[in-house]
Amino acid sequence: MDIKWNEILITGDPLILGSQIAIVLTLIAIVGGLTYFKKWGWLWREWLTTVDHKKIGIMYILSGVLMFFRGGIDGLLMKAQTARPEMNFLDAQHYNEIFTTHGVIMILFMAMPFLIGLMNVIVPLQIGARDVAFPQLNALSFWLFFSGAMLFNISFVVGGSPDAGWTSYFPLAGKEFSPGVGNNYYAIALQIAGLGTLMTGINFIVTILKMRTKGMTLMKMPMFTWTTLITSIIIVAAFPIFTVALALMTFDRLYGTHFFTLSSGGSDMLWANLFWLWGHPEVYIVILPAFGIFSEVIATFSRKSLYGYKSMVISIVGIAFLSMLVWVHHFFTMDAGPAVNSVFSITTMLIAVPTGVKIFNWLFTMRKGRIKLTTAMLWALGFIPNFVIGGVTGVMLAMAAADYQYHNTLFLVAHFHYVLIPGVVFAVFAGLYYWWPKMFGFMLNEKLGKYHFWLFVIGFNITFMPMFFLGLQGAVRRAYTYSAESGFAPLFLVSAIGSIILALGFAVFCYNIYWSFRYAKRNVSSDPWDARTLEWATASPVQFYNFATLPEVKEIDAFWHMKKRGEDFILKEEELEDIHMPSNSGLPFYMAVVFGITGFFLVFEWHIAAAVAAIGIVIGLIIRSFDYNDGYHVTVQEIKNIESKWRKVEGGVKHRVG
């Protein structure tokens, strides 16, 4: 590809020019602030080189907030364009780029880091471990994800964004119809980020299976840990499929192969099958941890054990199994034939059964419970009716014959958002309000949290409910404009107004974070919710080694029963031992930088430069193979000093150092 240096930056669009200026000013402000406050050393020691699972989780969550903002802006731009008939706010090409990046960012770079961040922070604590199985690999996972996310996000100001939809179907995604570099960004950036996610899946499988504390059998694990385990298994099963698909896409676009070119012996349907073999399990990769979050929140604020624990576990495993058997329902209209469509229609309807089991389990958990309407609980309550709408419309779409009417209309878009926003975003907000004091040592403001909840939920329904009716009237997805004669204008306008309310809700959430960092009380209890699981047996925020001595578990909801039996978790001096901890490492950050540079060169098809940069990856692997750093030890005296401070907090867990 003959790309000239003076053609790299996108020019001529005022929106993109504004973004370029904003990015430059933001970078100047960050560099200036770090220099003025002399925080470069702190940033390197505490964050860029950390292998602490809690800090890595917080960085994932921060990335999710930033990506929510970026993807949300894309959504607002689309709604502005379709608010009135024949608008000229965005042209067709710019609209294509925006709805493509919106989908990719919201699913892969917003939902995934939010959930993986909470998994990182909470799961080792819930199983009574001091870290994940492979701490440095965990850091590499984050930095590869972040490198891929940043590479993808610079596309709209450098070179041009992907424009073939978040599914990137061929032949549209091929060189013939998309000759620019935009879809190269898709192929390369998602490869890099996907490697990080695959490593995360492996890490959590090993962590949960091998590092549970004494007495914690699989059937005594908290539900969030169970969903994390099954999610990690799906990641390991599904992400290699996407890796292969992206590799073949890269070969087609960069090296002239024809895996997906029908006229040259390839098959565009090969891409569709590979993509959805990953893509539908991906839906459950983000949904299952969310189900785990709701399970923890509902049980805590209902003051009851989770109803039907074993059936919940069985339903999670059932969902994971069936998630790999439904991918064809994404292209019922692509001539697979009535026999194939019938089989996948049945499997699609069947997956609603274990999902329905979970809904009833949550409802029975709340039955006769002493429910406390915290902000976290409101998100859990709001999830159930909204998610049921998404599920019921999913069963409608599962009917292959009827799908010919629904497919490629806004009905499908509405269904998709009614599944993923209540099923993932509501869960993320519930989890953040619930576990925030465990991460930072103070609580988010509950009053602002309720404003956030009502604005977001009302805005969400006003935005997406009209799209069901628009779809039934024939409004197609991916269309950047429509005629006044179509009669779609009133509902499109209502949807656009709803998106503004939705954005206001997210703005209140961001303000809540700012307000709470500045003004929230810092003397929060280690167990402010009277919770049930082991993460609440630690300090708030959690001490870097997690547990002074590893707890012993005797039943489900171990911490709840410890409290109710009045058992003091006494730390006797003779039982304390030095704790071995892993050392920080700058190698994961270095590897991510080199991957990002190599990926950037590949995007622009500068193959020699990419090969030279890739040498840096090999060097990093060699350095890692000679890394003999065995970590360090926390002395007994240090442990006593740390533990004696947080255990004296009023209202905290009644533990003491003997």
XYZ file of C-alpha atoms in Angstrom:
658
model
C 0.000 0.000 0.000
C 1.438 3.338 -1.059
C 0.732 5.509 1.999
C 2.523 8.845 2.081
C 3.569 10.391 5.392
C 1.514 13.513 4.718
C -1.617 11.367 4.249
C -1.485 9.658 7.623
C -3.427 12.263 9.601
C -7.121 12.609 8.777
C -7.941 16.195 7.726
C -10.951 18.087 6.443
C -13.552 16.954 8.989
C -14.276 19.466 11.775
C -15.308 16.727 14.225
C -12.033 14.852 13.706
C -10.032 18.093 13.855
C -11.645 18.853 17.204
C -10.761 15.365 18.418
C -7.149 15.781 17.310
C -6.872 19.078 19.183
C -8.506 17.557 22.282
C -6.090 14.592 22.234
C -3.044 16.868 21.966
C -4.259 19.149 24.753
C -5.067 16.151 26.981
C -1.592 14.678 26.464
C 0.012 18.033 27.251
C -2.076 18.325 30.426
C -1.144 14.797 31.567
C 2.569 15.230 30.908
C 2.543 18.698 32.459
C 0.666 17.538 35.560
C 2.934 14.537 36.150
C 6.001 16.730 35.733
C 4.732 19.575 37.910
C 3.712 17.276 40.772
C 6.822 15.087 40.296
C 4.750 11.936 39.912
C 6.646 10.141 37.139
C 8.462 7.871 39.597
C 5.233 7.172 41.475
C 3.428 6.332 38.224
C 6.185 3.913 37.200
C 6.539 2.183 40.583
C 2.900 1.990 41.617
C 1.056 1.434 38.350
C 3.038 0.914 35.140
C 5.162 -1.877 36.628
C 2.712 -3.325 39.163
C 1.801 -7.014 39.227
C -0.730 -6.581 42.069
C -4.014 -8.068 40.835
C -6.007 -5.309 42.575
C -4.168 -2.447 40.870
C -4.331 -4.244 37.532
C -8.086 -4.606 38.058
C -8.416 -0.888 38.805
C -6.520 -0.049 35.593
C -8.904 -2.296 33.644
C -11.866 -0.479 35.214
C -10.398 2.959 34.454
C -9.887 1.843 30.847
C -13.518 0.744 30.761
C -14.702 4.169 31.944
C -12.642 5.891 29.222
C -13.906 3.507 26.546
C -17.502 3.966 27.748
C -17.034 7.684 27.157
C -15.539 7.145 23.697
C -18.155 4.584 22.612
C -20.917 6.724 24.093
C -19.833 9.720 22.030
C -20.076 7.535 18.917
C -23.596 6.531 19.948
C -24.655 10.143 20.470
C -23.276 11.115 17.062
C -25.334 8.346 15.430
C -28.448 9.456 17.276
C -27.852 13.067 16.233
C -27.596 11.974 12.592
C -30.846 9.982 12.676
C -32.840 12.390 14.865
C -34.433 13.962 11.794
C -34.991 12.745 8.211
C -32.246 13.377 5.642
C -29.847 14.965 8.123
C -26.384 15.964 6.888
C -24.611 15.997 10.252
C -22.570 12.914 9.236
C -21.949 11.668 5.714
C -22.382 7.996 4.860
C -18.695 7.105 5.222
C -18.293 8.817 8.587
C -21.477 7.149 9.850
C -20.181 3.732 8.755
C -16.957 4.327 10.661
C -18.770 5.484 13.790
C -21.201 2.578 14.062
C -18.294 0.180 13.448
C -16.099 1.625 16.181
C -19.081 2.011 18.524
C -19.808 -1.717 18.410
C -16.194 -2.848 18.751
C -15.393 -0.425 21.561
C -18.509 -1.095 23.609
C -18.199 -4.885 23.488
C -14.446 -5.507 23.442
C -12.962 -2.372 24.974
C -15.673 -1.312 27.446
C -17.617 -4.364 28.668
C -14.599 -6.696 28.721
C -12.238 -4.472 30.773
C -14.969 -3.537 33.251
C -15.727 -7.194 33.953
C -12.144 -8.468 33.808
C -11.211 -5.595 36.126
C -13.760 -6.701 38.730
C -12.639 -10.302 38.270
C -9.047 -9.261 38.915
C -9.867 -7.320 42.055
C -12.364 -9.699 43.643
C -11.798 -13.335 42.625
C -8.427 -13.908 44.378
C -9.963 -12.392 47.515
C -13.088 -14.542 47.285
C -11.052 -17.754 47.105
C -8.657 -16.697 49.881
C -5.586 -16.323 47.639
C -2.826 -13.717 47.801
C -2.651 -13.130 44.050
C -3.425 -14.786 40.747
C -1.425 -17.820 39.649
C 0.772 -15.876 37.192
C 1.112 -12.245 38.358
C 3.460 -11.053 35.616
C 1.349 -12.722 32.930
C -1.639 -10.905 34.425
C 0.154 -7.579 33.963
C 1.060 -8.535 30.388
C -2.602 -9.394 29.753
C -3.687 -5.913 30.770
C -0.995 -4.079 28.857
C -1.631 -6.065 25.662
C -5.349 -5.303 25.973
C -4.559 -1.617 26.547
C -2.093 -1.530 23.642
C -4.704 -3.036 21.299
C -7.364 -0.614 22.566
C -5.143 2.433 22.026
C -4.101 1.235 18.565
C -7.754 0.789 17.596
C -8.754 4.167 19.026
C -6.180 6.233 17.160
C -7.654 5.004 13.874
C -10.215 7.801 13.648
C -7.525 10.492 13.640
C -4.628 8.547 12.063
C -5.285 6.690 8.818
C -9.049 6.203 9.075
C -11.429 4.045 11.117
C -12.732 0.576 10.224
C -15.980 0.902 8.286
C -17.308 -2.632 7.665
C -19.360 -2.943 10.865
C -18.269 -4.493 14.151
C -18.754 -7.931 12.538
C -16.498 -6.872 9.620
C -18.213 -9.145 7.095
C -16.485 -10.053 3.862
C -16.429 -9.123 1.024
C -17.112 -5.630 2.424
C -14.094 -5.875 4.755
C -11.778 -6.978 1.941
C -9.380 -4.792 -0.017
C -11.709 -4.574 -3.025
C -14.450 -2.707 -1.137
C -12.390 -1.217 1.735
C -9.008 -0.262 0.266
C -7.963 2.067 3.129
C -6.150 1.092 6.320
C -9.234 1.210 8.552
C -9.927 -2.520 8.508
C -6.219 -3.215 8.988
C -6.664 -1.530 12.375
C -9.513 -3.949 13.078
C -7.438 -7.012 12.197
C -4.244 -6.015 14.042
C -5.583 -4.205 17.124
C -8.082 -6.934 17.956
C -5.345 -9.549 17.581
C -3.176 -7.792 20.159
C -6.014 -7.203 22.626
C -7.294 -10.757 22.110
C -3.928 -12.232 23.101
C -4.231 -10.406 26.413
C -7.758 -11.720 26.971
C -6.715 -15.304 26.169
C -3.901 -15.046 28.732
C -6.419 -13.769 31.282
C -8.633 -16.799 30.706
C -5.746 -19.221 31.248
C -4.606 -17.328 34.342
C -7.999 -17.412 36.047
C -8.610 -21.090 35.291
C -5.332 -21.988 37.004
C -5.920 -19.510 39.845
C -9.394 -20.806 40.703
C -8.571 -24.494 40.317
C -5.235 -24.452 42.138
C -5.179 -21.555 44.617
C -8.408 -21.843 46.626
C -7.905 -21.572 50.373
C -8.218 -24.551 52.709
C -11.701 -26.053 52.785
C -13.037 -24.199 49.739
C -14.236 -26.952 47.440
C -15.721 -26.077 44.059
C -19.227 -26.273 45.500
C -18.355 -23.793 48.247
C -17.101 -21.096 45.896
C -18.972 -17.780 45.649
C -21.131 -17.459 42.553
C -19.003 -14.670 41.062
C -15.991 -16.985 41.232
C -18.007 -19.764 39.566
C -19.053 -17.490 36.708
C -15.463 -16.288 36.336
C -14.233 -19.886 36.050
C -16.801 -20.826 33.399
C -16.201 -17.544 31.548
C -12.461 -18.260 31.496
C -13.118 -21.709 30.022
C -15.257 -20.125 27.274
C -12.471 -17.601 26.608
C -9.931 -20.393 26.144
C -12.364 -22.275 23.876
C -13.586 -19.335 21.762
C -10.836 -16.735 21.484
C -8.423 -18.940 19.486
C -11.154 -19.184 16.833
C -11.253 -15.401 16.561
C -7.454 -15.282 16.561
C -7.385 -17.614 13.558
C -10.106 -15.607 11.776
C -8.227 -12.342 12.332
C -4.977 -13.943 11.160
C -6.654 -15.063 7.919
C -8.153 -11.570 7.555
C -4.678 -10.088 8.014
C -3.239 -12.392 5.332
C -6.058 -11.425 2.930
C -5.635 -7.709 3.470
C -1.860 -7.411 3.845
C -0.431 -10.275 1.799
C -2.927 -10.915 -0.996
C -4.333 -14.285 0.024
C -7.979 -15.128 -0.709
C -9.391 -17.054 2.239
C -12.579 -14.976 2.125
C -12.688 -14.007 -1.577
C -15.342 -16.032 -3.399
C -14.055 -15.267 -6.907
C -10.618 -16.638 -6.017
C -11.667 -19.870 -4.351
C -12.309 -18.545 -0.862
C -15.587 -18.107 1.009
C -17.073 -15.035 2.627
C -19.279 -17.366 4.698
C -16.123 -18.856 6.216
C -15.588 -15.487 7.924
C -19.228 -15.352 9.096
C -18.955 -18.828 10.624
C -15.591 -18.211 12.284
C -16.672 -14.805 13.583
C -19.884 -16.045 15.183
C -18.268 -19.231 16.500
C -16.385 -16.715 18.636
C -18.980 -13.935 18.637
C -21.874 -15.686 20.314
C -19.780 -17.244 23.103
C -18.371 -13.722 23.496
C -21.860 -12.560 24.473
C -21.767 -15.056 27.352
C -18.166 -14.154 28.169
C -19.528 -10.755 29.197
C -22.941 -11.939 30.450
C -21.857 -14.730 32.827
C -19.603 -12.610 35.086
C -22.445 -10.094 35.179
C -24.765 -12.865 36.401
C -22.209 -13.582 39.121
C -22.194 -9.937 40.191
C -25.991 -9.856 40.430
C -25.912 -13.070 42.475
C -23.526 -11.525 45.032
C -25.431 -8.236 45.224
C -28.910 -9.797 45.493
C -27.830 -12.279 48.182
C -26.104 -9.572 50.250
C -28.928 -7.049 50.147
C -31.680 -9.659 50.571
C -29.898 -10.930 53.700
C -30.272 -14.487 52.413
C -28.153 -17.197 50.888
C -28.498 -17.486 47.136
C -31.515 -19.669 46.343
C -30.773 -22.848 44.388
C -26.967 -22.670 44.460
C -26.503 -26.050 42.730
C -29.061 -25.271 40.036
C -27.289 -21.956 39.435
C -23.989 -23.770 38.900
C -25.618 -26.309 36.580
C -27.300 -23.521 34.594
C -23.989 -21.684 34.175
C -22.335 -24.822 32.822
C -25.352 -25.424 30.564
C -25.196 -21.903 29.180
C -21.458 -22.296 28.496
C -22.041 -25.566 26.608
C -24.984 -24.270 24.577
C -23.215 -20.974 23.789
C -20.982 -22.887 21.370
C -23.965 -24.423 19.541
C -26.059 -21.439 18.446
C -23.853 -19.345 16.152
C -25.835 -19.983 12.948
C -28.815 -17.999 14.271
C -26.826 -14.880 13.334
C -27.282 -15.697 9.651
C -30.561 -17.581 9.282
C -31.154 -15.522 6.116
C -27.909 -16.602 4.410
C -29.126 -19.834 2.792
C -27.947 -22.422 5.305
C -31.135 -24.351 4.515
C -34.240 -25.290 6.536
C -32.675 -28.339 8.242
C -29.660 -26.408 9.557
C -31.801 -23.425 10.529
C -34.200 -25.692 12.431
C -31.411 -27.273 14.491
C -29.946 -23.923 15.467
C -33.384 -22.466 16.114
C -33.967 -25.223 18.692
C -30.563 -24.773 20.372
C -31.143 -21.029 20.520
C -34.488 -21.449 22.254
C -32.982 -24.098 24.533
C -30.383 -21.700 25.907
C -33.237 -19.604 27.321
C -34.013 -22.416 29.784
C -30.896 -22.190 32.027
C -31.079 -18.405 31.759
C -34.685 -18.526 32.985
C -33.620 -20.760 35.867
C -31.267 -18.029 37.044
C -33.979 -15.367 36.867
C -36.237 -17.442 39.125
C -33.328 -18.162 41.482
C -32.760 -14.440 41.963
C -36.483 -13.814 42.497
C -36.711 -16.615 45.083
C -33.587 -15.266 46.792
C -35.400 -11.967 47.304
C -38.636 -13.662 48.421
C -39.121 -13.041 52.155
C -35.720 -11.380 52.265
C -34.994 -8.240 54.257
C -34.212 -6.222 51.144
C -32.087 -3.105 51.451
C -32.456 -0.748 48.498
C -28.887 0.404 48.052
C -27.770 1.727 44.673
C -26.151 -1.621 43.876
C -29.412 -3.422 44.645
C -31.385 -0.990 42.470
C -29.199 -1.929 39.501
C -29.863 -5.613 40.211
C -33.613 -5.020 40.451
C -33.622 -2.895 37.297
C -31.759 -5.616 35.439
C -34.443 -8.306 35.764
C -37.405 -6.761 33.861
C -35.200 -5.095 31.248
C -33.178 -8.247 30.609
C -36.375 -10.313 30.323
C -37.450 -8.018 27.468
C -34.138 -8.748 25.752
C -34.548 -12.476 26.364
C -38.127 -12.705 25.103
C -37.295 -10.793 21.923
C -34.307 -13.128 21.526
C -36.676 -16.094 21.475
C -38.682 -14.262 18.803
C -35.504 -13.891 16.738
C -34.695 -17.570 17.317
C -37.618 -18.560 15.098
C -35.818 -18.949 11.789
C -38.843 -18.238 9.581
C -39.768 -15.098 11.515
C -36.148 -13.943 11.460
C -36.530 -13.159 7.779
C -38.763 -10.282 8.909
C -36.673 -9.147 11.882
C -33.165 -9.578 10.449
C -31.198 -6.444 9.562
C -33.857 -4.206 11.104
C -33.654 -2.025 14.180
C -35.674 -4.693 16.021
C -32.479 -6.747 16.154
C -30.467 -3.732 17.343
C -32.982 -3.084 20.125
C -32.897 -6.750 21.211
C -29.109 -6.743 21.293
C -29.008 -3.638 23.489
C -31.743 -4.960 25.807
C -29.534 -7.990 26.416
C -26.148 -6.336 26.751
C -26.955 -3.083 28.553
C -29.097 -4.553 31.383
C -27.095 -7.780 31.326
C -23.631 -6.192 31.401
C -23.674 -2.439 32.002
C -26.211 -2.626 34.845
C -24.067 -5.375 36.400
C -20.899 -3.328 36.063
C -22.532 -0.395 37.841
C -23.909 -2.718 40.546
C -20.468 -4.234 41.039
C -18.726 -0.876 41.177
C -21.088 0.563 43.784
C -20.873 -2.690 45.767
C -17.103 -3.287 45.704
C -15.921 0.329 45.456
C -15.130 0.612 49.199
C -13.083 -2.591 48.992
C -11.012 -1.105 46.167
C -10.556 2.463 47.408
C -11.441 2.651 51.094
C -14.463 4.926 50.655
C -17.959 4.589 49.255
C -19.536 6.181 46.215
C -22.254 8.666 47.121
C -25.560 6.803 47.386
C -27.746 9.827 46.603
C -25.834 10.584 43.408
C -25.919 6.871 42.690
C -29.710 6.865 42.687
C -29.812 9.877 40.331
C -27.409 7.947 38.113
C -29.638 4.869 38.230
C -32.923 6.556 37.359
C -31.506 8.773 34.611
C -29.678 5.850 33.025
C -32.556 3.358 33.196
C -35.183 5.841 31.967
C -32.852 7.076 29.223
C -32.034 3.522 28.194
C -35.684 2.557 27.734
C -36.581 5.771 25.897
C -33.592 5.204 23.594
C -34.096 1.564 22.666
C -37.792 0.723 23.129
C -38.807 2.811 20.063
C -36.301 0.830 17.992
C -38.409 -2.335 18.385
C -41.330 -0.565 16.727
C -39.129 1.074 14.103
C -37.762 -2.352 13.205
C -41.243 -3.848 12.897
C -42.150 -0.948 10.591
C -39.187 -1.798 8.359
C -36.443 0.585 9.492
C -33.146 -1.108 8.661
C -29.978 -0.992 10.730
C -26.711 0.551 9.476
C -28.618 3.170 7.435
C -27.324 6.685 7.975
C -30.494 8.449 6.808
C -34.167 7.922 5.923
C -36.899 9.817 4.095
C -39.587 11.961 5.683
C -42.204 9.903 3.830
C -41.178 6.735 5.705
C -42.949 7.938 8.859
C -39.975 6.941 11.032
C -39.141 10.468 12.188
C -41.149 10.702 15.465
C -39.741 7.488 16.955
C -36.204 8.303 15.822
C -36.514 11.678 17.566
C -37.770 10.051 20.780
C -34.825 7.645 20.644
C -32.387 10.536 20.220
C -33.867 12.345 23.250
C -33.509 9.152 25.256
C -29.825 8.922 24.352
C -29.268 12.386 25.853
C -30.912 11.288 29.124
C -28.758 8.136 29.024
C -25.636 10.262 28.616
C -26.687 12.466 31.533
C -26.916 9.354 33.703
C -23.346 8.378 32.800
C -22.226 11.965 33.456
C -23.700 11.749 36.972
C -21.723 8.524 37.504
C -18.488 10.256 36.459
C -19.311 13.191 38.762
C -20.014 10.715 41.566
C -16.506 9.306 41.187
C -15.035 12.831 41.291
C -17.166 13.902 44.280
C -16.443 10.750 46.231
C -12.692 10.981 45.676
C -12.763 14.519 47.062
C -15.360 14.436 49.826
C -16.345 10.876 50.826
C -15.489 9.757 54.355
C -12.368 7.623 54.579
C -13.174 5.764 57.801
C -15.329 3.200 56.013
C -15.755 -0.176 57.646
C -14.003 -3.188 56.186
C -17.493 -4.717 55.855
C -19.917 -1.823 55.236
C -22.659 -3.969 53.640
C -22.636 -6.831 56.199
C -21.609 -9.040 53.289
C -21.190 -12.782 52.915
C -17.923 -13.636 51.134
C -14.235 -13.599 52.022
C -13.215 -10.389 50.252
C -14.944 -8.507 53.074
C -12.620 -10.116 55.647
C -9.822 -7.830 54.429
C -9.017 -4.158 54.914
C -10.631 -1.382 52.866
C -8.692 -0.787 50.679
C -7.212 -4.275 50.716
C -3.690 -4.712 52.078
C -1.268 -5.592 49.282
C -0.806 -9.187 50.503
C -4.597 -9.741 50.870
C -4.597 -12.045 53.921
C -2.178 -12.122 56.878
C -3.027 -15.800 57.330
C -5.103 -17.708 54.821
C -8.652 -18.376 56.077
C -10.254 -21.796 56.354
C -13.671 -22.271 54.760
C -16.325 -24.611 56.145
C -19.419 -23.717 54.105
C -20.859 -21.477 51.384
C -20.924 -17.799 52.420
C -18.073 -18.565 54.803
C -17.530 -15.015 56.043
C -21.238 -14.561 56.833
C -21.258 -17.695 58.986
C -18.013 -16.720 60.718
C -19.660 -13.493 61.809
C -22.921 -15.096 62.862
C -21.135 -17.715 64.947
C -19.072 -14.992 66.594
C -15.833 -16.627 65.547
C -12.954 -14.197 65.796
C -10.417 -14.506 63.053
C -7.639 -14.072 65.610
C -4.118 -13.479 64.377
C -1.784 -15.005 66.918
C 1.816 -13.917 66.652
C 3.129 -17.478 66.632
C 0.943 -18.278 63.588
C 2.220 -15.360 61.494
C 4.873 -16.111 58.917
C 6.741 -14.070 56.357
C 4.663 -13.712 53.184
C 6.264 -14.224 49.784
C 5.137 -11.705 47.150
C 6.100 -11.202 43.474
C 8.261 -8.234 42.498
C 7.114 -5.497 40.128
C 8.263 -5.741 36.530
C 8.506 -3.258 33.688
C 8.681 -6.041 31.095
C 4.894 -6.344 30.473
C 4.669 -2.594 29.807
C 7.674 -2.772 27.475
C 6.152 -5.718 25.591
C 2.874 -3.865 25.101
C 4.674 -0.813 23.717
C 6.625 -2.959 21.246
C 3.458 -4.853 20.232
C 1.719 -1.513 19.676
C 4.539 -0.127 17.521
C 4.748 -3.349 15.490
C 0.982 -3.329 15.030
C 0.996 0.307 13.884
C 3.584 -0.450 11.201
C 1.581 -3.475 10.047
C -1.586 -1.374 9.793
C 0.145 0.850 7.234
C 1.809 -2.182 5.619
C 5.329 -0.978 6.314
C 6.566 -4.528 6.523
C 10.288 -3.910 6.966
C 9.659 -1.461 9.828
C 7.238 -3.961 11.392
C 9.825 -6.763 11.157
C 12.446 -4.583 12.839
C 10.005 -3.622 15.605
C 9.026 -7.284 16.072
C 12.637 -8.012 17.037
C 11.808 -6.092 20.220
C 9.123 -8.700 21.008
C 11.688 -11.507 20.680
C 14.102 -9.564 22.880
C 11.388 -9.228 25.528
C 10.759 -12.982 25.466
C 14.486 -13.649 25.848
C 14.727 -11.227 28.782
C 11.793 -12.968 30.438
C 13.451 -16.375 30.021
C 16.469 -15.098 31.998
C 14.367 -13.496 34.744
C 15.405 -15.156 38.001
C 13.739 -12.626 40.313
C 11.966 -14.717 42.952
C 10.128 -11.797 44.539
C 10.423 -10.585 48.120
C 9.151 -11.359 51.622
C 6.889 -9.312 53.876
C 8.164 -9.714 57.437
C 6.032 -10.677 60.408
C 6.613 -7.279 61.981
C 5.368 -5.495 58.854
C 2.285 -7.692 58.844
C 1.554 -6.930 62.497
C 1.935 -3.179 61.922
C -0.433 -3.198 58.942
C -3.038 -5.492 60.480
C -3.187 -3.675 63.824
C -4.153 -0.437 62.056
C -7.106 -1.529 59.941
C -8.537 -3.940 62.495
C -9.105 -1.051 64.891
C -11.479 0.763 62.528
C -14.819 1.282 64.207
C -17.485 -0.978 62.777
C -14.898 -3.152 61.069
C -14.584 -6.899 61.284
C -14.046 -7.857 64.893
C -10.711 -9.474 64.313
C -7.645 -8.794 66.415
C -3.955 -9.473 66.517
C -3.083 -11.770 69.425
